[in-house]
C-alpha atoms as one frame of an Amber mdcrd trajectory, in Angstrom:
protein
 111.457 120.969 118.810 108.062 122.497 118.447 106.159 123.012 115.242 104.047
 126.061 114.457 101.136 125.753 112.042 100.488 128.649 109.720  96.878 129.334
 108.728  94.851 127.548 106.098  96.281 128.204 102.650  95.395 126.724  99.254
  94.079 123.388 100.486  96.412 122.835 103.411  98.688 124.159 106.120 102.333
 125.093 106.389 104.167 123.825 109.477 107.474 125.445 110.401 110.051 124.348
 112.931 112.398 126.608 114.919 115.398 125.622 112.790 113.634 126.665 109.548
 112.438 123.246 108.363 109.088 123.480 106.526 106.436 120.816 105.991 103.362
 121.346 103.826 100.200 119.588 104.977  97.571 118.968 102.309  94.023 117.829
 102.975  93.145 115.087 100.544  89.777 113.609  99.624  89.239 110.129 101.026
  87.509 108.870  97.865  89.615 107.335  95.140  92.388 106.459  97.566  90.870
 103.374  99.182  90.318 105.277 102.415  86.608 106.012 102.146  85.765 105.523
 105.856  87.984 108.336 107.060  86.859 111.682 108.400  90.122 113.508 107.696
  93.027 112.592 105.472  96.212 114.697 105.334  99.443 114.191 103.423 102.693
 115.751 104.637 105.300 116.821 102.117 108.819 118.007 102.758 110.998 119.339
  99.939 108.508 118.018  97.402 108.456 114.434  98.672 105.725 112.621 100.572
 106.975 111.994 104.127 103.847 111.107 106.083 100.117 110.656 106.280  97.725
 111.564 109.099  94.225 110.076 109.123  91.250 110.253 111.441  88.452 107.670
 111.431  84.835 108.636 110.892  83.277 107.317 114.090  81.827 108.603 117.351
  85.242 108.175 118.957  87.754 108.925 116.202  91.267 107.551 116.386  94.086
 109.510 114.814  96.727 107.539 112.939 100.079 109.031 111.902 102.035 107.029
 109.344 105.687 107.751 108.470 106.413 107.111 104.771 109.875 108.615 104.149
 113.364 107.210 104.272 115.526 107.631 107.344 118.005 110.078 105.800 115.579
 113.032 106.008 115.892 116.001 108.389 112.498 114.899 109.771 111.568 111.811
 111.738 108.601 110.054 113.360 108.709 112.369 116.391 108.194 115.369 114.124
 105.197 113.624 112.560 103.614 113.074 115.977 104.244 116.698 116.990 102.565
 117.916 113.782  99.591 115.583 114.343  99.160 117.028 117.846  99.414 120.589
 116.487  96.630 119.831 113.949  94.243 119.080 116.866  92.209 116.429 115.086
């Protein structure tokens, strides 16, 4: 299924899927989290719970890393995380 990103809103994005599932994507500061070498740091939340993290390194050739943090009994999975990371166009 494809994800559609809604515009920038209050510190993040809202991603919606065709079946009505919603994921909120919040941009977080890299300081204070132990991730101070990162260019971009996003947390993904679904139904109030943290489900994933997308980071991008601060280098001349940045590498995007998508990390799944939720349990397996969620309506989302790792494929959804990758699709959202691609839609962010980091």
